[in-house]
Amino acid sequence: MTNETSAPSTSAPEAWPETAEALMRSRFEAFRQEDAAWLLASWHPRTRPAELRFDPEVRWRGLQIVDTVAGEPDDSEGIVEFRATYMAGGERGIQHERSRFVRDQGRWVYLDGEVRD
């Protein structure tokens, strides 16, 4: 990623997402809008990078939720597997990941993910 973004969040939801899937969807929108503020705010402090840089060649296009495990309002952990499509340099790509989410101070946050083929 390039293009550092430190502007106020433009894609953060009005209320914090109540499920891991809802948080995943909001984070995808944040990637689409290059909203580093929301991405960092919704990332677990233990695994959060100091900053994010976006690749100006990448344009995120669509999100498909493949699977969810737990991650509901009463859960403390959840998994969301997704495929996100993007365009980069005129080529279509797919990011396939199985992401882990946990509660931190009562809110869902992204912990980490395993990239799939």
PDB file of C-alpha atoms in Angstrom, residues 2-60:
ATOM      1  CA  THR A   2       1.143   3.555  -0.661  1.00  0.00           C
ATOM      2  CA  ASN A   3      -0.669   6.920  -0.258  1.00  0.00           C
ATOM      3  CA  GLU A   4      -0.758   7.393   3.504  1.00  0.00           C
ATOM      4  CA  THR A   5      -4.174   8.474   4.735  1.00  0.00           C
ATOM      5  CA  SER A   6      -4.677  10.196   8.064  1.00  0.00           C
ATOM      6  CA  ALA A   7      -7.836  12.188   7.335  1.00  0.00           C
ATOM      7  CA  PRO A   8     -10.922  11.753   9.504  1.00  0.00           C
ATOM      8  CA  SER A   9     -12.940   8.640   8.791  1.00  0.00           C
ATOM      9  CA  THR A  10     -15.425   8.862   5.935  1.00  0.00           C
ATOM     10  CA  SER A  11     -16.701   5.282   5.977  1.00  0.00           C
ATOM     11  CA  ALA A  12     -17.101   4.596   9.699  1.00  0.00           C
ATOM     12  CA  PRO A  13     -20.658   3.533  10.495  1.00  0.00           C
ATOM     13  CA  GLU A  14     -22.791   5.747  12.739  1.00  0.00           C
ATOM     14  CA  ALA A  15     -22.891   2.953  15.342  1.00  0.00           C
ATOM     15  CA  TRP A  16     -20.160   0.378  15.939  1.00  0.00           C
ATOM     16  CA  PRO A  17     -21.016  -2.842  14.040  1.00  0.00           C
ATOM     17  CA  GLU A  18     -22.804  -5.432  16.185  1.00  0.00           C
ATOM     18  CA  THR A  19     -21.473  -8.508  14.365  1.00  0.00           C
ATOM     19  CA  ALA A  20     -18.139  -9.608  12.956  1.00  0.00           C
ATOM     20  CA  GLU A  21     -19.662  -9.762   9.461  1.00  0.00           C
ATOM     21  CA  ALA A  22     -20.985  -6.206   9.742  1.00  0.00           C
ATOM     22  CA  LEU A  23     -17.523  -5.042  10.800  1.00  0.00           C
ATOM     23  CA  MET A  24     -15.976  -6.905   7.846  1.00  0.00           C
ATOM     24  CA  ARG A  25     -18.384  -5.169   5.460  1.00  0.00           C
ATOM     25  CA  SER A  26     -17.571  -1.757   6.959  1.00  0.00           C
ATOM     26  CA  ARG A  27     -13.845  -2.467   6.650  1.00  0.00           C
ATOM     27  CA  PHE A  28     -14.253  -3.414   2.997  1.00  0.00           C
ATOM     28  CA  GLU A  29     -15.964  -0.056   2.389  1.00  0.00           C
ATOM     29  CA  ALA A  30     -13.088   1.612   4.219  1.00  0.00           C
ATOM     30  CA  PHE A  31     -10.602  -0.065   1.863  1.00  0.00           C
ATOM     31  CA  ARG A  32     -12.702   1.133  -1.097  1.00  0.00           C
ATOM     32  CA  GLN A  33     -12.611   4.693   0.224  1.00  0.00           C
ATOM     33  CA  GLU A  34      -8.999   4.494   1.468  1.00  0.00           C
ATOM     34  CA  ASP A  35     -10.212   5.319   4.962  1.00  0.00           C
ATOM     35  CA  ALA A  36      -7.191   4.487   7.102  1.00  0.00           C
ATOM     36  CA  ALA A  37      -8.760   6.092  10.181  1.00  0.00           C
ATOM     37  CA  TRP A  38     -11.622   3.565  10.306  1.00  0.00           C
ATOM     38  CA  LEU A  39      -9.406   0.623   9.375  1.00  0.00           C
ATOM     39  CA  LEU A  40      -6.973   1.417  12.192  1.00  0.00           C
ATOM     40  CA  ALA A  41      -9.760   2.148  14.706  1.00  0.00           C
ATOM     41  CA  SER A  42     -11.396  -1.220  13.964  1.00  0.00           C
ATOM     42  CA  TRP A  43      -8.118  -3.200  14.175  1.00  0.00           C
ATOM     43  CA  HIS A  44      -7.090  -4.977  17.396  1.00  0.00           C
ATOM     44  CA  PRO A  45      -4.344  -2.990  19.176  1.00  0.00           C
ATOM     45  CA  ARG A  46      -2.121  -6.094  19.421  1.00  0.00           C
ATOM     46  CA  THR A  47      -1.966  -6.600  15.629  1.00  0.00           C
ATOM     47  CA  ARG A  48      -2.654  -3.082  14.318  1.00  0.00           C
ATOM     48  CA  PRO A  49       0.062  -1.528  12.143  1.00  0.00           C
ATOM     49  CA  ALA A  50       1.339   1.938  12.998  1.00  0.00           C
ATOM     50  CA  GLU A  51       0.076   3.292   9.670  1.00  0.00           C
ATOM     51  CA  LEU A  52      -1.538   2.211   6.421  1.00  0.00           C
ATOM     52  CA  ARG A  53      -0.569   3.102   2.897  1.00  0.00           C
ATOM     53  CA  PHE A  54      -2.810   2.435  -0.074  1.00  0.00           C
ATOM     54  CA  ASP A  55      -1.660   1.385  -3.523  1.00  0.00           C
ATOM     55  CA  PRO A  56      -2.978   3.983  -5.993  1.00  0.00           C
ATOM     56  CA  GLU A  57      -3.282   1.245  -8.655  1.00  0.00           C
ATOM     57  CA  VAL A  58      -5.732  -0.871  -6.627  1.00  0.00           C
ATOM     58  CA  ARG A  59      -9.491  -0.230  -6.821  1.00  0.00           C
ATOM     59  CA  TRP A  60     -11.619  -2.498  -4.649  1.00  0.00           C
TER      60      TRP A  60
END
